[in-house]
Coordinates of C-alpha atoms and ligand atoms in Angstrom, one line a residue:
M6 CA -11.6 30.3 -7.1
Q7 CA -9.4 28.2 -8.7
T8 CA -7.4 25.0 -7.7
I9 CA -3.5 25.1 -7.5
E10 CA -4.3 21.9 -9.9
E11 CA -5.7 24.0 -12.3
I12 CA -3.2 26.3 -12.6
L13 CA -0.2 24.0 -12.8
K14 CA -1.9 22.1 -15.9
G15 CA -2.0 25.9 -17.5
K16 CA -4.6 28.2 -16.4
E17 CA -2.7 31.8 -16.5
G18 CA -4.4 35.4 -15.8
K19 CA -6.3 36.7 -12.7
V20 CA -7.0 33.7 -10.0
K21 CA -7.7 33.3 -6.4
I22 CA -6.8 30.4 -4.4
K23 CA -7.3 29.4 -0.6
G24 CA -5.1 27.0 1.0
W25 CA -2.4 26.2 4.1
L26 CA 1.2 28.5 4.4
Y27 CA 3.6 25.7 3.9
H28 CA 6.4 27.1 3.6
K29 CA 8.1 31.5 3.4
R30 CA 11.1 33.4 2.9
S31 CA 11.7 36.7 1.5
S32 CA 14.4 38.1 -0.1
G33 CA 15.5 42.1 -1.4
G34 CA 11.5 43.4 -0.7
V35 CA 9.8 40.3 -2.7
V36 CA 8.1 37.5 0.0
F37 CA 7.9 34.4 -1.0
F38 CA 4.9 31.8 -0.1
I39 CA 4.7 28.5 -1.0
V40 CA 0.9 27.7 -0.7
R41 CA -0.8 24.2 -0.1
D42 CA -4.2 23.8 -1.2
G43 CA -5.1 19.9 -0.8
T44 CA -4.6 19.9 -5.0
G45 CA -1.3 21.0 -5.4
F46 CA 1.5 23.2 -4.1
I47 CA 2.4 26.6 -5.7
Q48 CA 4.7 29.8 -5.2
C49 CA 3.1 33.2 -4.7
T50 CA 5.2 36.0 -4.6
L51 CA 4.4 39.4 -2.9
R52 CA 5.5 42.4 -4.2
K53 CA 6.5 45.5 -2.2
E54 CA 5.6 47.6 -5.0
V55 CA 2.3 46.1 -4.7
F56 CA 1.9 46.0 -0.9
G57 CA 3.7 48.7 0.4
D58 CA 4.4 48.6 4.4
K59 CA 2.0 46.1 4.7
L60 CA 4.2 43.3 3.5
K61 CA 6.4 43.2 6.5
E62 CA 3.1 42.5 8.7
I63 CA 2.5 39.8 5.7
E64 CA 5.6 38.4 6.5
K65 CA 4.9 37.6 9.8
T66 CA 2.2 35.2 9.1
P67 CA 2.7 32.3 10.9
V68 CA 3.2 29.1 8.5
E69 CA -0.1 26.8 8.4
S70 CA -2.0 29.8 8.7
V71 CA -4.8 29.5 6.3
V72 CA -4.5 32.1 3.7
E73 CA -6.6 33.5 0.4
I74 CA -4.3 35.2 -2.0
E75 CA -5.7 36.4 -5.4
G76 CA -3.3 37.6 -8.0
E77 CA -1.6 36.5 -11.9
A78 CA -0.9 33.6 -12.7
K79 CA 2.2 33.2 -14.9
K80 CA 4.3 30.3 -16.5
D81 CA 7.6 30.7 -14.5
E82 CA 10.6 28.2 -15.3
R83 CA 12.3 29.4 -11.9
S84 CA 9.9 28.8 -9.4
P85 CA 10.0 25.5 -7.8
F86 CA 6.4 24.5 -9.0
G87 CA 6.8 25.7 -12.5
Y88 CA 4.2 28.2 -12.0
E89 CA 3.8 30.9 -9.9
V90 CA 1.0 33.5 -8.7
R91 CA 2.2 36.9 -8.6
A92 CA -0.2 38.6 -5.6
T93 CA -2.1 41.9 -6.1
D94 CA -4.3 41.0 -2.8
F95 CA -3.6 38.8 0.4
K96 CA -6.2 37.9 3.3
I97 CA -5.2 35.4 6.5
I98 CA -8.3 33.5 6.5
T99 CA -7.2 31.7 10.0
K100 CA -4.2 32.6 11.9
A101 CA -2.0 29.0 12.6
Q102 CA -0.5 30.1 16.0
E103 CA 3.6 30.9 16.4
G104 CA 5.6 27.9 16.9
Y105 CA 4.5 25.3 14.2
P106 CA 6.2 21.8 15.8
I107 CA 7.4 20.8 12.3
A108 CA 9.5 23.3 11.6
K109 CA 11.9 23.0 8.7
K110 CA 14.4 21.8 11.3
K111 CA 15.6 17.8 10.9
H112 CA 13.8 16.0 13.5
G113 CA 14.1 11.9 14.2
P114 CA 12.0 9.8 13.1
A115 CA 10.4 9.1 16.6
F116 CA 9.6 12.9 16.4
L117 CA 7.8 13.6 13.3
L118 CA 5.7 10.0 13.7
D119 CA 4.4 11.6 17.2
H120 CA 3.6 14.7 15.3
R121 CA 2.6 12.5 12.2
H122 CA -1.2 14.3 11.8
L123 CA 0.9 17.1 11.0
T124 CA 3.8 15.5 9.1
I125 CA 1.1 14.4 6.2
R126 CA 1.3 17.6 5.1
E127 CA 4.7 17.3 4.4
R128 CA 4.8 17.5 0.3
K129 CA 6.4 13.4 0.3
Y130 CA 3.0 12.3 1.5
F131 CA 1.1 14.4 -0.7
L132 CA 3.1 12.8 -3.2
I133 CA 2.8 9.2 -1.6
F134 CA -1.0 9.5 -1.1
Q135 CA -1.5 10.7 -4.4
I136 CA -0.3 7.5 -5.8
R137 CA -1.5 5.3 -3.1
D138 CA -5.2 6.6 -4.5
A139 CA -4.3 6.5 -8.1
V140 CA -3.0 2.7 -7.8
L141 CA -6.1 1.6 -6.0
R142 CA -8.9 3.2 -8.5
Y143 CA -6.5 1.3 -11.1
A144 CA -7.5 -2.2 -9.1
R145 CA -10.7 -1.3 -9.3
E146 CA -11.0 -0.8 -12.7
W147 CA -8.9 -3.6 -13.7
F148 CA -11.6 -5.9 -11.7
I149 CA -14.6 -4.1 -12.9
Q150 CA -13.5 -4.4 -16.1
N151 CA -12.5 -8.4 -15.8
G152 CA -16.0 -9.2 -14.4
F153 CA -15.1 -9.0 -10.8
K154 CA -17.5 -8.0 -8.0
E155 CA -16.6 -6.4 -4.2
F156 CA -17.5 -8.4 -1.9
H157 CA -16.6 -7.7 2.2
S158 CA -16.4 -10.2 4.8
P159 CA -15.9 -9.4 8.8
I160 CA -13.0 -7.7 10.7
F161 CA -14.3 -9.5 13.7
V162 CA -13.5 -13.5 13.2
S163 CA -13.2 -16.4 15.0
G164 CA -10.4 -18.5 13.9
A165 CA -7.7 -17.8 12.6
C166 CA -6.3 -18.0 8.8
E167 CA -3.1 -17.3 8.6
G168 CA -2.0 -19.1 11.8
G169 CA -2.1 -18.2 15.6
S170 CA 1.3 -16.5 16.1
T171 CA 0.1 -13.2 14.8
L172 CA -3.4 -13.4 15.3
F173 CA -4.8 -9.8 17.5
E174 CA -7.2 -11.6 20.6
L175 CA -10.2 -9.6 21.8
K176 CA -13.1 -9.6 24.7
Y177 CA -15.8 -10.1 22.2
F178 CA -18.6 -9.8 24.9
D179 CA -18.1 -12.9 27.0
R180 CA -16.3 -14.9 24.5
K181 CA -13.1 -14.8 22.4
A182 CA -12.9 -13.1 18.5
Y183 CA -10.1 -11.9 17.2
L184 CA -9.2 -9.3 14.3
T185 CA -9.2 -10.8 10.8
Q186 CA -5.5 -11.8 9.1
S187 CA -7.3 -11.8 5.6
W188 CA -11.1 -11.7 3.8
Q189 CA -10.4 -15.4 2.3
L190 CA -12.1 -18.0 4.2
Y191 CA -14.8 -15.6 3.8
A192 CA -14.1 -15.0 0.1
E193 CA -14.5 -18.6 -0.6
A194 CA -18.0 -19.5 0.6
G195 CA -18.6 -15.7 -1.3
I196 CA -17.6 -17.4 -4.8
A197 CA -20.7 -19.7 -4.6
S198 CA -22.6 -16.6 -4.1
L199 CA -21.0 -14.3 -6.5
G200 CA -18.2 -15.9 -8.7
K201 CA -15.1 -14.0 -9.0
I202 CA -14.9 -11.5 -6.2
Y203 CA -12.2 -9.4 -4.7
T204 CA -11.8 -6.8 -1.5
I205 CA -9.4 -3.7 -0.4
A206 CA -9.7 -4.0 3.3
P207 CA -7.6 -3.5 6.5
S208 CA -6.1 -6.8 7.9
F209 CA -4.8 -7.1 11.0
R210 CA -1.3 -8.7 12.5
A211 CA 0.1 -9.0 15.8
E212 CA 3.5 -8.8 14.2
K213 CA 5.7 -9.2 17.1
S214 CA 9.5 -8.2 15.1
R215 CA 10.6 -4.9 14.0
T216 CA 11.2 -4.4 10.8
R217 CA 10.5 -2.5 7.5
R218 CA 8.3 -3.9 6.1
H219 CA 5.9 -4.9 8.7
L220 CA 2.2 -3.3 9.9
T221 CA 0.1 -4.3 12.6
E222 CA -2.6 -3.2 10.3
Y223 CA -2.3 -2.9 6.5
W224 CA -4.4 -2.7 3.6
H225 CA -4.9 -6.1 1.9
L226 CA -6.6 -6.4 -1.8
E227 CA -7.6 -9.8 -2.1
A228 CA -9.3 -11.3 -4.6
E229 CA -10.8 -15.4 -5.2
M230 CA -12.1 -17.0 -8.3
P231 CA -14.2 -20.1 -8.9
F232 CA -13.2 -22.4 -11.6
C233 CA -9.3 -21.1 -11.5
D234 CA -6.1 -23.2 -11.2
L235 CA -2.8 -22.3 -10.2
E236 CA -2.1 -21.2 -13.5
C237 CA -5.1 -19.1 -14.1
L238 CA -4.3 -17.2 -11.1
M239 CA -0.7 -16.4 -11.6
K240 CA -2.3 -15.0 -14.8
T241 CA -4.5 -12.8 -13.3
I242 CA -1.7 -11.8 -10.4
E243 CA 0.7 -10.8 -13.1
R244 CA -2.4 -8.9 -15.5
L245 CA -3.8 -6.6 -12.5
I246 CA 0.3 -5.7 -11.3
S247 CA 0.7 -4.9 -15.0
Y248 CA -1.9 -3.3 -15.1
M249 CA -1.3 -1.1 -12.2
T250 CA 2.5 -1.2 -12.3
Q251 CA 2.3 0.5 -16.2
K252 CA -0.8 3.2 -15.7
V253 CA 0.8 4.6 -12.8
A254 CA 4.2 4.9 -14.4
K255 CA 2.4 6.9 -17.2
E256 CA 0.0 8.7 -15.1
K257 CA 2.2 9.4 -12.0
A258 CA 5.3 9.5 -13.7
K259 CA 5.9 13.6 -12.2
E260 CA 5.3 12.3 -8.7
L261 CA 7.0 8.9 -8.9
K262 CA 10.3 11.3 -10.5
E263 CA 10.3 13.7 -7.6
L264 CA 10.1 10.8 -5.1
G265 CA 13.0 9.1 -6.7
R266 CA 11.9 6.3 -8.4
D267 CA 12.5 6.5 -12.1
P268 CA 9.0 5.2 -13.8
K269 CA 11.0 3.4 -16.7
D270 CA 12.1 0.6 -13.8
L271 CA 8.2 0.5 -13.9
L272 CA 7.8 0.4 -17.3
K273 CA 9.6 -2.9 -18.0
V274 CA 6.9 -4.5 -15.5
K275 CA 4.7 -6.8 -18.1
S276 CA 3.5 -10.3 -17.9
P277 CA 4.4 -12.5 -18.1
F278 CA 6.5 -12.5 -14.6
P279 CA 9.7 -14.3 -14.4
R280 CA 9.2 -17.7 -12.1
I281 CA 11.2 -20.4 -10.0
T282 CA 10.2 -22.9 -7.6
Y283 CA 10.6 -22.7 -3.9
S284 CA 13.6 -25.3 -4.5
Q285 CA 15.0 -23.3 -6.8
A286 CA 14.9 -20.3 -4.8
I287 CA 16.6 -22.3 -2.0
E288 CA 19.5 -23.8 -4.4
I289 CA 20.2 -19.7 -5.3
L290 CA 20.3 -19.0 -2.0
Q291 CA 22.6 -21.9 -1.1
K292 CA 25.0 -20.9 -3.6
E293 CA 24.8 -17.1 -2.8
G294 CA 26.3 -19.0 0.7
V295 CA 23.2 -17.8 2.6
Q296 CA 22.6 -20.4 5.7
I297 CA 18.7 -21.8 4.4
K298 CA 18.0 -25.5 4.1
W299 CA 14.9 -27.0 2.2
G300 CA 11.7 -26.7 3.9
E301 CA 12.6 -23.2 5.7
D302 CA 10.7 -20.4 5.5
L303 CA 12.3 -17.2 3.1
G304 CA 12.6 -14.5 5.8
A305 CA 13.1 -11.0 5.0
D306 CA 16.4 -11.3 4.4
E307 CA 16.3 -14.1 2.1
E308 CA 14.3 -12.8 0.0
R309 CA 16.4 -9.3 -0.4
V310 CA 19.1 -11.6 -1.7
L311 CA 16.6 -13.5 -4.0
A312 CA 15.1 -10.7 -4.9
S313 CA 18.3 -8.6 -5.8
K314 CA 18.9 -10.7 -8.9
F315 CA 15.3 -9.4 -10.3
D316 CA 14.7 -6.3 -12.0
V317 CA 10.9 -7.3 -12.4
P318 CA 8.5 -9.1 -10.2
F319 CA 8.7 -12.7 -9.8
F320 CA 6.9 -15.5 -8.8
V321 CA 8.3 -18.2 -6.4
M322 CA 5.8 -21.6 -6.6
Y323 CA 5.1 -24.8 -4.5
Y324 CA 6.8 -23.8 -1.0
P325 CA 6.7 -26.7 1.6
K326 CA 3.5 -28.1 3.1
G327 CA 5.2 -27.2 7.0
I328 CA 5.6 -23.1 6.1
K329 CA 2.1 -22.8 4.3
A330 CA -1.5 -21.9 6.0
F331 CA -3.5 -25.2 6.4
Y332 CA -5.7 -24.0 3.5
H333 CA -3.0 -24.5 0.9
K334 CA -4.1 -27.0 -1.6
V335 CA -1.7 -30.3 -1.8
K336 CA 0.2 -31.0 -4.8
R337 CA -1.1 -34.5 -5.4
D338 CA 1.9 -36.1 -7.2
E339 CA 4.0 -34.2 -4.2
P340 CA 2.8 -34.1 -1.4
N341 CA 4.9 -32.8 0.6
V342 CA 4.6 -29.5 -1.3
T343 CA 1.7 -27.0 -1.9
L344 CA 0.4 -25.0 -4.6
S345 CA 1.4 -22.3 -2.9
V346 CA 3.3 -18.8 -5.0
D347 CA 4.3 -15.8 -3.6
L348 CA 4.6 -12.7 -6.2
L349 CA 8.8 -11.1 -5.0
A350 CA 9.1 -7.1 -5.9
P351 CA 12.6 -6.8 -7.2
E352 CA 15.7 -4.7 -6.0
G353 CA 15.6 -6.1 -2.9
Y354 CA 12.2 -5.3 -1.7
G355 CA 10.5 -9.1 -1.1
E356 CA 7.2 -11.0 -0.9
I357 CA 4.1 -8.3 -2.0
V358 CA 1.4 -11.1 -3.0
G359 CA 0.7 -14.1 -1.2
A360 CA -1.6 -16.7 -3.5
G361 CA -2.6 -20.1 -3.6
E362 CA -4.7 -22.7 -4.9
R363 CA -6.7 -23.7 -2.3
E364 CA -7.7 -27.5 -0.4
D365 CA -11.0 -28.5 -2.0
D366 CA -10.9 -32.1 -1.1
Y367 CA -12.8 -32.3 2.2
E368 CA -10.9 -35.8 3.8
I369 CA -7.3 -33.9 3.1
L370 CA -8.7 -30.3 4.7
L371 CA -9.7 -31.8 7.5
K372 CA -6.5 -33.5 8.0
R373 CA -4.2 -30.4 7.0
I374 CA -6.4 -28.7 9.7
K375 CA -5.7 -31.1 12.8
E376 CA -2.0 -30.8 11.5
E377 CA -1.6 -27.6 12.2
G378 CA -3.3 -28.1 15.8
L379 CA -6.2 -25.9 14.7
N380 CA -9.8 -27.2 16.0
P381 CA -11.8 -28.3 13.3
K382 CA -15.3 -27.3 15.2
D383 CA -13.7 -23.5 14.6
Y384 CA -13.6 -24.5 11.1
E385 CA -17.0 -26.2 10.8
W386 CA -18.6 -23.7 8.7
Y387 CA -15.6 -23.7 6.2
L388 CA -15.8 -27.2 5.5
D389 CA -19.5 -27.1 4.7
L390 CA -17.7 -25.1 1.4
R391 CA -15.7 -28.9 0.9
R392 CA -19.5 -30.8 1.6
Y393 CA -21.7 -28.9 -0.9
G394 CA -20.2 -28.0 -4.0
S395 CA -16.8 -27.8 -3.7
V396 CA -15.0 -26.2 -6.6
Q397 CA -11.4 -25.8 -8.0
H398 CA -10.7 -22.2 -6.9
S399 CA -7.5 -20.2 -6.2
G400 CA -7.0 -16.5 -4.6
F401 CA -4.3 -14.2 -3.2
G402 CA -3.5 -11.0 -1.3
L403 CA -1.3 -7.9 -2.0
G404 CA -0.2 -6.0 0.5
V405 CA -1.0 -2.5 -0.8
E406 CA 1.5 -0.4 1.3
R407 CA 4.1 -3.4 0.1
Y408 CA 2.9 -2.4 -3.0
I409 CA 3.3 1.4 -2.9
M410 CA 6.6 0.6 -0.6
W411 CA 8.4 -0.7 -3.9
I412 CA 6.5 1.5 -6.7
C413 CA 7.5 4.7 -4.2
K414 CA 10.9 3.0 -3.7
L415 CA 10.5 3.6 0.1
E416 CA 12.8 3.2 2.7
H417 CA 9.9 1.8 5.3
I418 CA 6.2 0.6 4.9
R419 CA 5.2 3.0 7.3
D420 CA 5.5 6.0 5.0
A421 CA 3.0 4.6 2.6
I422 CA 0.2 4.7 4.8
P423 CA -1.1 8.2 6.7
F424 CA -1.4 6.9 10.1
P425 CA 0.8 3.1 10.9
R426 CA 0.2 1.3 12.9
L427 CA 3.3 -0.8 14.8
I428 CA 4.6 -2.7 17.8
N429 CA 5.1 0.6 19.6
R430 CA 2.9 2.7 17.9
V431 CA -1.2 3.2 17.7
Y432 CA -0.8 6.8 18.2
P433 CA -1.9 9.4 16.7
Ligands
4AD516 O1 1.1 -13.9 2.6 P1 -0.2 -13.4 3.3 O2 -0.2 -13.7 5.0 O3 -1.3 -14.2 3.1 C1 -2.8 -14.4 3.1 O4 -2.9 -13.9 3.9 C2 -4.0 -15.1 2.3 N1 -5.0 -15.2 3.0 C3 -4.0 -14.1 1.1 C4 -5.3 -14.7 0.2 O5 -4.9 -15.5 -0.7 N2 -6.2 -14.1 0.2 O6 -0.5 -11.5 3.4 C5 -0.5 -11.9 2.1 C6 0.3 -10.4 1.4 C7 1.7 -10.5 2.1 O7 1.9 -10.6 0.8 C8 2.1 -9.0 2.1 O8 2.3 -8.3 0.8 C9 1.1 -8.3 3.0 O9 -0.2 -9.6 2.7 N3 0.9 -8.4 4.4 C10 1.6 -7.7 5.2 N4 1.5 -6.2 5.0 C11 1.9 -5.3 5.7 N5 2.1 -5.7 7.0 C12 2.2 -7.1 7.3 N6 2.4 -7.6 9.0 C13 1.4 -7.9 6.6 N7 1.5 -9.4 6.7 C14 1.1 -9.5 4.9
MG517 MG1 2.6 -14.7 2.3

């Protein structure tokens, strides 16, 4: 037996494949079956000369039946995937029921999301999920090559990392607990054990608004480094993002093109990345006629305006204290500003990374916790990290789906993850 991928890589001659019948059509005594096996899609032709009267029955095979086809694989420029299998033998392994819900006709997004377990069989998702697999692999590669170790934190937590408004609360036996918004606070403990660390894990945000770029459950690629200041942090982020982006542009060029992303756009992504400060961002926005004052947060609309001015990712540095979480280090010569930095993707996509140097002074951190209306008791363990061997340290979090959305040039973040969790959706 061969995989379709092996054939598409140039295996010609006698082959046997097993897969799902994706599409079918017939014309002039030839039945065209497109078969999908998880490694690729290929066109198979079944001819009257070979199958005789049986072809009429074969033609009736319901789509999504699991089939086995033997035949001659040949390069064929006319066939949609460049190769075709001229069938000599055909078997149904499992016959699908008639009436497959995702027929060729156009369905609305709600219908498709209700049938997501089937919708993901579409070729578009095959392409996106391959890219998802690839970029996460490249990220791991880069972390390993650069001396980072994988470190894990709990999903059930007792306090907020990114502010109470997006915290999912749940009953944890006889008390309250929350779903984690970020691995970060535990990572800050982890660096004193394992040094430079990273994770790729789910984070949860009770996002109450419907947008194109928010999920309630998303995958978060985070890293934390001791003995690292803001400059070291930004270098780390741009090196990692350049590595992942260059590699996907080269190794998944075909898939990207088919999704409508020109890989050349991504080959431009090289360190160093452009940098602007938050204050400069406000000036740019005001010049563009956007109603925003210094001190206000950049929302999706503001980021879209900024991000349409760049064709590569760019940093926005030094956000005001009032709009960043309590743990950000206060800039010592400008105490209403933090040593924070976001990375925004170009073409209007906006924030993909949130990052910063962490407050390492016990007194200032305690004051910030109180200022933000948090209960210092919930953060006792975190304060211990400043009591016992506080160290200059920094870290970042990349929204995996935000990154994939930009890389694949998607309209909506829900297509970057197999089973999106949205404000109105936990099924299927
Ligand atoms: O900017 P955020 O909130 O930063 C943190 O959570 C830090 N603790 C990370 C760290 O320093 N270790 O989130 C980081 C990134 C955002 O830049 C965005 O890409 C993504 O996570 N993100 C979301 N992605 C999808 N849906 C949501 N609701 C998201 N919220 C944040
Ligand atoms: Mg952020």
